[in-house]
Amino acid sequence: MTTRVLVINSGSSSLKYQVVDAADGDVLATGLVERIGAAGGVITHEVQGEKHVLDRVVPDHDAAMAAMTEAFADHGPQLHEVGLIAIGHRVVQGGEEYGRPVVIDDDVVRVVTELVDLAPLHNPANLAGIRVARAEFPDLPHVAVFDTSFHSTMPARAYTYAIDAEVAREHRVRRYGFHGTSHAYVSREAARLLGRTPEQTNVIVLHLGNGASATAVRGGASIDTSMGLTPLEGLVMGTRSGDVDPAIVFHLARTAGMDIDDIDDLLNKRSGVLGLSGRQDMRDLVAAAESGDAAAEQALDVYCYRLRKYVGAYTAALGRVDAVVFTAGVGENSAPVRARALEGLSVLGIELDAGANAAPDRSARDIATPGSRVRVLVVPTNEELEIARQAAEVVSR
Ligand code: ADP
């Protein structure tokens, strides 16, 4: 019996896929169908180090899935020959219903559909991927792996918003948290790097990609995380504001004549470092700040200060912290962001080694000074492998 899983991450305008071995992480093929619904789509299929790029019109998710199966048929590996045991689907919002991954049946599809209200930007696209994949591969078990599940261990004091309890209950308003597969994978890898079991380890994971979130992980379980009802709360991100005074919404509605959709667009798509500086990519932002661009410098400062505040808050939440762990595009690659985020935290026992931080290295590594009480780690995330592992575990039960 193999342990190979086809992992599908179906977004609103893209479909990412990977055939990966859940046991050893070996990647047999990976691909991306981009610009679904736009005039011209692009399919990139990579197998054995070779990249195949195809231009194709991809009007919808059915066409995207057809393009994926065609890419496998034309360039390999042949999906019916690799011994797939499951298809793992990334699903953003699992609500209170799903604290763990589940095998998808019609009931699961119904519940995930009911959760669309909570994740209007994400769950519909995830569901579209599930629908076409179930039709295309009816004989394989399909497993939903939720971004929210890892945070289902948060205590009520962390997930409860202090608003009218009845309103909150009726409309399922609470903090759910996201990036769960990444936080789960990275916190476990961090424990391994520290030579401990996850149960013995307390870490603060900083997942810094386009979206960004911080999680306090105690003994392998999430006890608090920075994203909330939606992925808008918490850290400053590429285009999202993170934490703001909610009264900004009322203020803009009353004084700027903006409606709810305008404000939603403002806070989700035109804020964060992009809104502050006109630059979304952290490489551009750091380069501009270094060359004296005042807006870029300020955006970087706001971004890193927010990170520092969360590290402080989660140190208080955890009591004992074994490591602060950086991951995802910015966290894995940006030495300046890591250095600025942890500036002045020696009072918390966190001391970054400047040389180790700046060294170009892509592996999981420790970049704290030898004497630092709290370790500082960089751990590359691997959400596809985590989804594959969780899917394999569910179907092997
Ligand atoms: P996503 O949230 O889309 O999965 P990633 O985790 O891939 O994002 O992170 C993407 C971001 O990582 C980019 O927007 C860019 O700002 C940042 N990034 C990637 N490489 C580097 C680098 N070498 N230095 C600084 N930032 C980087």
CSV table of N, CA and C in Angstrom, one decimal, residues 238-367:
chain,number,residue,atom,x,y,z
A,238,GLY,N,0.1,41.8,3.6
A,238,GLY,CA,0.5,42.4,2.3
A,238,GLY,C,-0.6,43.5,1.9
A,239,THR,N,-1.9,43.1,2.0
A,239,THR,CA,-2.9,44.0,1.6
A,239,THR,C,-4.0,44.2,2.7
A,240,ARG,N,-3.9,43.4,3.8
A,240,ARG,CA,-4.9,43.5,4.8
A,240,ARG,C,-4.4,44.3,6.0
A,241,SER,N,-5.3,45.0,6.7
A,241,SER,CA,-4.9,45.9,7.8
A,241,SER,C,-4.5,45.1,9.0
A,242,GLY,N,-5.0,43.9,9.2
A,242,GLY,CA,-4.9,43.3,10.6
A,242,GLY,C,-5.7,44.1,11.6
A,243,ASP,N,-5.3,44.1,12.8
A,243,ASP,CA,-6.1,44.7,13.9
A,243,ASP,C,-6.4,46.2,13.6
A,244,VAL,N,-7.6,46.6,13.7
A,244,VAL,CA,-8.0,48.0,13.6
A,244,VAL,C,-9.1,48.3,14.7
A,245,ASP,N,-9.3,49.5,15.0
A,245,ASP,CA,-10.5,49.8,15.8
A,245,ASP,C,-11.7,49.6,14.9
A,246,PRO,N,-12.6,48.7,15.4
A,246,PRO,CA,-13.8,48.5,14.5
A,246,PRO,C,-14.6,49.7,14.2
A,247,ALA,N,-14.5,50.8,15.0
A,247,ALA,CA,-15.2,52.0,14.8
A,247,ALA,C,-14.7,52.7,13.6
A,248,ILE,N,-13.6,52.3,13.0
A,248,ILE,CA,-13.1,52.9,11.7
A,248,ILE,C,-14.2,52.6,10.7
A,249,VAL,N,-14.8,51.5,10.8
A,249,VAL,CA,-15.9,51.1,9.8
A,249,VAL,C,-17.1,52.1,9.9
A,250,PHE,N,-17.5,52.4,11.1
A,250,PHE,CA,-18.6,53.3,11.3
A,250,PHE,C,-18.2,54.7,10.8
A,251,HIS,N,-17.0,55.1,11.2
A,251,HIS,CA,-16.5,56.4,10.8
A,251,HIS,C,-16.5,56.6,9.3
A,252,LEU,N,-16.0,55.6,8.6
A,252,LEU,CA,-15.9,55.8,7.2
A,252,LEU,C,-17.3,55.7,6.5
A,253,ALA,N,-18.2,54.9,7.1
A,253,ALA,CA,-19.5,54.8,6.5
A,253,ALA,C,-20.2,56.2,6.7
A,254,ARG,N,-20.0,56.8,7.8
A,254,ARG,CA,-20.7,58.0,8.1
A,254,ARG,C,-20.1,59.3,7.5
A,255,THR,N,-18.8,59.3,7.4
A,255,THR,CA,-18.1,60.5,7.0
A,255,THR,C,-17.6,60.5,5.6
A,256,ALA,N,-17.2,59.3,5.1
A,256,ALA,CA,-16.6,59.2,3.7
A,256,ALA,C,-17.6,58.6,2.7
A,257,GLY,N,-18.8,58.3,3.2
A,257,GLY,CA,-19.9,57.8,2.3
A,257,GLY,C,-19.5,56.5,1.7
A,258,MET,N,-18.7,55.7,2.4
A,258,MET,CA,-18.3,54.4,1.8
A,258,MET,C,-19.4,53.4,2.3
A,259,ASP,N,-19.7,52.4,1.4
A,259,ASP,CA,-20.6,51.4,1.9
A,259,ASP,C,-19.8,50.2,2.3
A,260,ILE,N,-20.6,49.2,2.8
A,260,ILE,CA,-19.9,48.0,3.5
A,260,ILE,C,-18.9,47.4,2.5
A,261,ASP,N,-19.3,47.2,1.2
A,261,ASP,CA,-18.4,46.5,0.3
A,261,ASP,C,-17.1,47.4,0.0
A,262,ASP,N,-17.3,48.7,0.0
A,262,ASP,CA,-16.1,49.6,-0.2
A,262,ASP,C,-15.1,49.4,1.0
A,263,ILE,N,-15.7,49.3,2.2
A,263,ILE,CA,-14.8,49.2,3.4
A,263,ILE,C,-14.2,47.8,3.5
A,264,ASP,N,-15.0,46.8,3.1
A,264,ASP,CA,-14.5,45.5,3.0
A,264,ASP,C,-13.2,45.4,2.1
A,265,ASP,N,-13.4,46.0,0.9
A,265,ASP,CA,-12.4,46.1,-0.1
A,265,ASP,C,-11.2,46.9,0.4
A,266,LEU,N,-11.4,48.0,1.1
A,266,LEU,CA,-10.4,48.8,1.6
A,266,LEU,C,-9.5,48.0,2.6
A,267,LEU,N,-10.2,47.4,3.6
A,267,LEU,CA,-9.4,46.7,4.7
A,267,LEU,C,-8.8,45.4,4.2
A,268,ASN,N,-9.4,44.7,3.3
A,268,ASN,CA,-8.8,43.4,2.8
A,268,ASN,C,-7.8,43.6,1.7
A,269,LYS,N,-8.1,44.5,0.8
A,269,LYS,CA,-7.3,44.6,-0.5
A,269,LYS,C,-6.4,45.8,-0.6
A,270,ARG,N,-6.8,46.9,0.1
A,270,ARG,CA,-6.0,48.1,-0.2
A,270,ARG,C,-5.3,48.6,1.1
A,271,SER,N,-5.1,47.7,2.1
A,271,SER,CA,-4.5,48.2,3.3
A,271,SER,C,-3.2,47.4,3.5
A,272,GLY,N,-2.8,47.2,4.7
A,272,GLY,CA,-1.5,46.5,5.0
A,272,GLY,C,-0.4,47.3,4.4
A,273,VAL,N,0.8,46.6,4.1
A,273,VAL,CA,1.9,47.4,3.6
A,273,VAL,C,1.6,48.0,2.3
A,274,LEU,N,0.7,47.4,1.5
A,274,LEU,CA,0.4,48.0,0.2
A,274,LEU,C,-0.3,49.3,0.4
A,275,GLY,N,-1.2,49.4,1.3
A,275,GLY,CA,-2.0,50.6,1.5
A,275,GLY,C,-1.1,51.7,2.1
A,276,LEU,N,-0.1,51.3,2.9
A,276,LEU,CA,0.8,52.3,3.5
A,276,LEU,C,1.9,52.8,2.6
A,277,SER,N,2.3,51.9,1.6
A,277,SER,CA,3.5,52.3,0.9
A,277,SER,C,3.3,52.1,-0.6
A,278,GLY,N,2.2,51.5,-1.1
A,278,GLY,CA,2.1,51.2,-2.5
A,278,GLY,C,2.9,50.0,-2.9
A,279,ARG,N,3.5,49.3,-2.0
A,279,ARG,CA,4.3,48.1,-2.3
A,279,ARG,C,3.7,46.9,-1.5
A,280,GLN,N,3.5,45.8,-2.1
A,280,GLN,CA,2.9,44.7,-1.4
A,280,GLN,C,4.0,43.6,-1.1
A,281,ASP,N,5.0,43.5,-2.1
A,281,ASP,CA,6.0,42.5,-1.9
A,281,ASP,C,7.1,42.9,-0.9
A,282,MET,N,7.4,42.0,0.0
A,282,MET,CA,8.3,42.4,1.1
A,282,MET,C,9.7,42.7,0.5
A,283,ARG,N,10.1,42.0,-0.5
A,283,ARG,CA,11.4,42.3,-1.1
A,283,ARG,C,11.5,43.8,-1.6
A,284,ASP,N,10.4,44.2,-2.3
A,284,ASP,CA,10.4,45.6,-2.8
A,284,ASP,C,10.3,46.6,-1.6
A,285,LEU,N,9.6,46.2,-0.6
A,285,LEU,CA,9.4,47.1,0.5
A,285,LEU,C,10.7,47.3,1.2
A,286,VAL,N,11.4,46.3,1.5
A,286,VAL,CA,12.7,46.4,2.2
A,286,VAL,C,13.7,47.2,1.4
A,287,ALA,N,13.7,46.9,0.1
A,287,ALA,CA,14.7,47.6,-0.8
A,287,ALA,C,14.4,49.1,-0.8
A,288,ALA,N,13.1,49.4,-0.9
A,288,ALA,CA,12.7,50.8,-0.9
A,288,ALA,C,13.0,51.5,0.4
A,289,ALA,N,12.7,50.8,1.5
A,289,ALA,CA,13.0,51.4,2.8
A,289,ALA,C,14.5,51.6,3.0
A,290,GLU,N,15.3,50.7,2.5
A,290,GLU,CA,16.8,50.8,2.6
A,290,GLU,C,17.3,52.0,1.7
A,291,SER,N,16.6,52.3,0.6
A,291,SER,CA,17.1,53.4,-0.2
A,291,SER,C,16.4,54.7,0.2
A,292,GLY,N,15.8,54.7,1.3
A,292,GLY,CA,15.4,56.0,1.9
A,292,GLY,C,13.9,56.4,1.6
A,293,ASP,N,13.1,55.5,1.1
A,293,ASP,CA,11.7,55.8,0.9
A,293,ASP,C,11.0,55.9,2.2
A,294,ALA,N,10.4,57.1,2.6
A,294,ALA,CA,9.9,57.3,3.9
A,294,ALA,C,8.6,56.4,4.1
A,295,ALA,N,7.8,56.3,3.1
A,295,ALA,CA,6.5,55.6,3.2
A,295,ALA,C,6.8,54.1,3.4
A,296,ALA,N,7.8,53.6,2.7
A,296,ALA,CA,8.2,52.2,2.8
A,296,ALA,C,8.8,51.9,4.2
A,297,GLU,N,9.6,52.8,4.7
A,297,GLU,CA,10.2,52.7,6.0
A,297,GLU,C,9.1,52.6,7.1
A,298,GLN,N,8.1,53.5,6.9
A,298,GLN,CA,7.1,53.5,7.9
A,298,GLN,C,6.3,52.2,7.9
A,299,ALA,N,6.0,51.7,6.6
A,299,ALA,CA,5.2,50.5,6.5
A,299,ALA,C,5.9,49.3,7.2
A,300,LEU,N,7.2,49.3,6.9
A,300,LEU,CA,8.0,48.2,7.5
A,300,LEU,C,8.0,48.3,9.0
A,301,ASP,N,8.1,49.5,9.5
A,301,ASP,CA,8.1,49.8,11.0
A,301,ASP,C,6.8,49.3,11.6
A,302,VAL,N,5.6,49.7,10.9
A,302,VAL,CA,4.3,49.3,11.5
A,302,VAL,C,4.2,47.8,11.4
A,303,TYR,N,4.6,47.2,10.4
A,303,TYR,CA,4.6,45.7,10.2
A,303,TYR,C,5.3,45.0,11.3
A,304,CYS,N,6.6,45.5,11.5
A,304,CYS,CA,7.4,44.8,12.5
A,304,CYS,C,7.0,45.0,13.9
A,305,TYR,N,6.5,46.3,14.2
A,305,TYR,CA,6.1,46.6,15.5
A,305,TYR,C,4.9,45.7,15.9
A,306,ARG,N,4.0,45.5,15.0
A,306,ARG,CA,2.8,44.7,15.3
A,306,ARG,C,3.3,43.2,15.6
A,307,LEU,N,4.2,42.8,14.9
A,307,LEU,CA,4.8,41.4,15.1
A,307,LEU,C,5.4,41.4,16.6
A,308,ARG,N,6.1,42.4,16.9
A,308,ARG,CA,6.8,42.4,18.2
A,308,ARG,C,5.7,42.4,19.3
A,309,LYS,N,4.6,43.2,19.1
A,309,LYS,CA,3.6,43.2,20.1
A,309,LYS,C,2.9,41.8,20.3
A,310,TYR,N,2.7,41.1,19.2
A,310,TYR,CA,2.1,39.7,19.3
A,310,TYR,C,3.1,38.8,20.0
A,311,VAL,N,4.4,38.9,19.7
A,311,VAL,CA,5.4,38.0,20.4
A,311,VAL,C,5.3,38.3,21.9
A,312,GLY,N,5.2,39.5,22.3
A,312,GLY,CA,5.0,39.9,23.7
A,312,GLY,C,3.7,39.3,24.3
A,313,ALA,N,2.6,39.5,23.6
A,313,ALA,CA,1.3,39.0,24.1
A,313,ALA,C,1.3,37.5,24.2
A,314,TYR,N,1.9,36.8,23.3
A,314,TYR,CA,1.9,35.4,23.3
A,314,TYR,C,2.9,34.8,24.3
A,315,THR,N,3.9,35.6,24.6
A,315,THR,CA,4.8,35.2,25.7
A,315,THR,C,4.0,35.2,27.0
A,316,ALA,N,3.2,36.2,27.2
A,316,ALA,CA,2.4,36.3,28.4
A,316,ALA,C,1.3,35.1,28.4
A,317,ALA,N,0.8,34.8,27.2
A,317,ALA,CA,-0.2,33.7,27.2
A,317,ALA,C,0.4,32.4,27.5
A,318,LEU,N,1.6,32.1,27.0
A,318,LEU,CA,2.2,30.8,27.2
A,318,LEU,C,3.0,30.6,28.5
A,319,GLY,N,3.5,31.7,29.0
A,319,GLY,CA,4.3,31.6,30.2
A,319,GLY,C,5.7,31.2,29.9
A,320,ARG,N,5.9,30.0,29.5
A,320,ARG,CA,7.3,29.6,29.0
A,320,ARG,C,7.3,29.5,27.5
A,321,VAL,N,8.3,30.1,26.9
A,321,VAL,CA,8.4,30.0,25.4
A,321,VAL,C,9.7,29.3,25.1
A,322,ASP,N,9.7,28.2,24.4
A,322,ASP,CA,10.9,27.6,24.0
A,322,ASP,C,11.5,28.2,22.7
A,323,ALA,N,10.6,28.6,21.8
A,323,ALA,CA,11.1,29.2,20.6
A,323,ALA,C,10.1,30.1,19.9
A,324,VAL,N,10.6,31.1,19.2
A,324,VAL,CA,9.8,31.9,18.2
A,324,VAL,C,10.2,31.4,16.9
A,325,VAL,N,9.2,31.0,16.1
A,325,VAL,CA,9.5,30.3,14.8
A,325,VAL,C,8.9,31.1,13.6
A,326,PHE,N,9.8,31.4,12.7
A,326,PHE,CA,9.4,32.2,11.5
A,326,PHE,C,9.2,31.2,10.3
A,327,THR,N,8.1,31.4,9.6
A,327,THR,CA,7.8,30.6,8.4
A,327,THR,C,7.1,31.4,7.3
A,328,ALA,N,6.9,30.8,6.2
A,328,ALA,CA,6.3,31.3,4.9
A,328,ALA,C,7.2,32.3,4.2
A,329,GLY,N,6.7,32.8,3.1
A,329,GLY,CA,7.5,33.6,2.2
A,329,GLY,C,8.4,34.7,2.9
A,330,VAL,N,7.8,35.5,3.7
A,330,VAL,CA,8.5,36.6,4.4
A,330,VAL,C,9.3,36.0,5.5
A,331,GLY,N,8.7,35.2,6.3
A,331,GLY,CA,9.3,34.6,7.5
A,331,GLY,C,10.6,33.8,7.2
A,332,GLU,N,10.5,33.0,6.1
A,332,GLU,CA,11.6,32.2,5.7
A,332,GLU,C,12.7,33.0,5.1
A,333,ASN,N,12.4,34.1,4.4
A,333,ASN,CA,13.4,34.7,3.6
A,333,ASN,C,13.9,36.1,4.0
A,334,SER,N,13.1,36.8,4.8
A,334,SER,CA,13.4,38.2,5.1
A,334,SER,C,14.2,38.4,6.4
A,335,ALA,N,15.5,38.4,6.3
A,335,ALA,CA,16.3,38.6,7.5
A,335,ALA,C,16.0,40.0,8.1
A,336,PRO,N,15.9,41.1,7.3
A,336,PRO,CA,15.6,42.4,7.9
A,336,PRO,C,14.3,42.4,8.7
A,337,VAL,N,13.2,41.7,8.2
A,337,VAL,CA,12.0,41.6,9.0
A,337,VAL,C,12.2,40.9,10.3
A,338,ARG,N,12.8,39.7,10.2
A,338,ARG,CA,13.1,39.0,11.5
A,338,ARG,C,13.8,39.8,12.5
A,339,ALA,N,14.9,40.5,12.0
A,339,ALA,CA,15.7,41.3,12.9
A,339,ALA,C,14.9,42.4,13.6
A,340,ARG,N,14.1,43.1,12.8
A,340,ARG,CA,13.3,44.3,13.3
A,340,ARG,C,12.2,43.8,14.2
A,341,ALA,N,11.6,42.7,13.8
A,341,ALA,CA,10.5,42.2,14.6
A,341,ALA,C,10.9,41.8,16.1
A,342,LEU,N,12.1,41.3,16.2
A,342,LEU,CA,12.6,40.9,17.5
A,342,LEU,C,13.5,41.9,18.2
A,343,GLU,N,13.6,43.0,17.6
A,343,GLU,CA,14.5,44.1,18.2
A,343,GLU,C,14.0,44.4,19.7
A,344,GLY,N,14.9,44.5,20.6
A,344,GLY,CA,14.6,44.9,21.9
A,344,GLY,C,13.9,43.9,22.8
A,345,LEU,N,13.9,42.6,22.3
A,345,LEU,CA,13.2,41.6,23.1
A,345,LEU,C,14.1,40.7,23.9
A,346,SER,N,15.3,41.2,24.1
A,346,SER,CA,16.2,40.5,25.0
A,346,SER,C,15.6,40.4,26.5
A,347,VAL,N,14.8,41.4,26.8
A,347,VAL,CA,14.1,41.4,28.1
A,347,VAL,C,13.2,40.1,28.2
A,348,LEU,N,12.8,39.6,27.1
A,348,LEU,CA,12.0,38.3,27.1
A,348,LEU,C,12.9,37.1,26.9
A,349,GLY,N,14.2,37.3,26.9
A,349,GLY,CA,15.1,36.2,26.7
A,349,GLY,C,15.3,35.8,25.2
A,350,ILE,N,14.9,36.7,24.3
A,350,ILE,CA,15.0,36.4,22.9
A,350,ILE,C,16.1,37.2,22.3
A,351,GLU,N,17.2,36.5,21.8
A,351,GLU,CA,18.3,37.2,21.3
A,351,GLU,C,18.7,36.6,19.9
A,352,LEU,N,18.5,37.4,18.9
A,352,LEU,CA,18.8,37.0,17.6
A,352,LEU,C,20.3,37.1,17.3
A,353,ASP,N,20.9,36.1,16.6
A,353,ASP,CA,22.3,36.1,16.2
A,353,ASP,C,22.3,36.8,14.8
A,354,ALA,N,22.9,38.0,14.7
A,354,ALA,CA,22.8,38.7,13.5
A,354,ALA,C,23.4,38.0,12.3
A,355,GLY,N,24.6,37.3,12.6
A,355,GLY,CA,25.2,36.5,11.5
A,355,GLY,C,24.4,35.4,11.0
A,356,ALA,N,23.9,34.6,12.0
A,356,ALA,CA,23.1,33.4,11.6
A,356,ALA,C,21.8,33.9,10.9
A,357,ASN,N,21.2,35.0,11.3
A,357,ASN,CA,20.0,35.5,10.7
A,357,ASN,C,20.2,35.9,9.3
A,358,ALA,N,21.4,36.5,9.0
A,358,ALA,CA,21.7,37.0,7.6
A,358,ALA,C,22.2,35.9,6.7
A,359,ALA,N,22.6,34.8,7.2
A,359,ALA,CA,23.2,33.8,6.4
A,359,ALA,C,22.2,33.2,5.4
A,360,PRO,N,22.6,33.1,4.1
A,360,PRO,CA,21.6,32.6,3.1
A,360,PRO,C,21.5,31.0,3.3
A,361,ASP,N,20.4,30.6,3.8
A,361,ASP,CA,20.3,29.2,4.1
A,361,ASP,C,18.8,28.9,4.0
A,362,ARG,N,18.4,27.8,3.3
A,362,ARG,CA,17.0,27.5,3.1
A,362,ARG,C,16.5,26.4,4.0
A,363,SER,N,17.4,25.8,4.8
A,363,SER,CA,16.9,24.7,5.6
A,363,SER,C,16.4,25.2,7.0
A,364,ALA,N,15.7,24.3,7.7
A,364,ALA,CA,15.2,24.6,9.0
A,364,ALA,C,16.4,24.8,9.9
A,365,ARG,N,16.4,25.9,10.6
A,365,ARG,CA,17.6,26.3,11.4
A,365,ARG,C,17.3,27.2,12.6
A,366,ASP,N,18.4,27.2,13.5
A,366,ASP,CA,18.3,28.0,14.7
A,366,ASP,C,19.1,29.3,14.5
A,367,ILE,N,18.5,30.5,14.7
A,367,ILE,CA,19.3,31.7,14.4
A,367,ILE,C,19.4,32.6,15.6
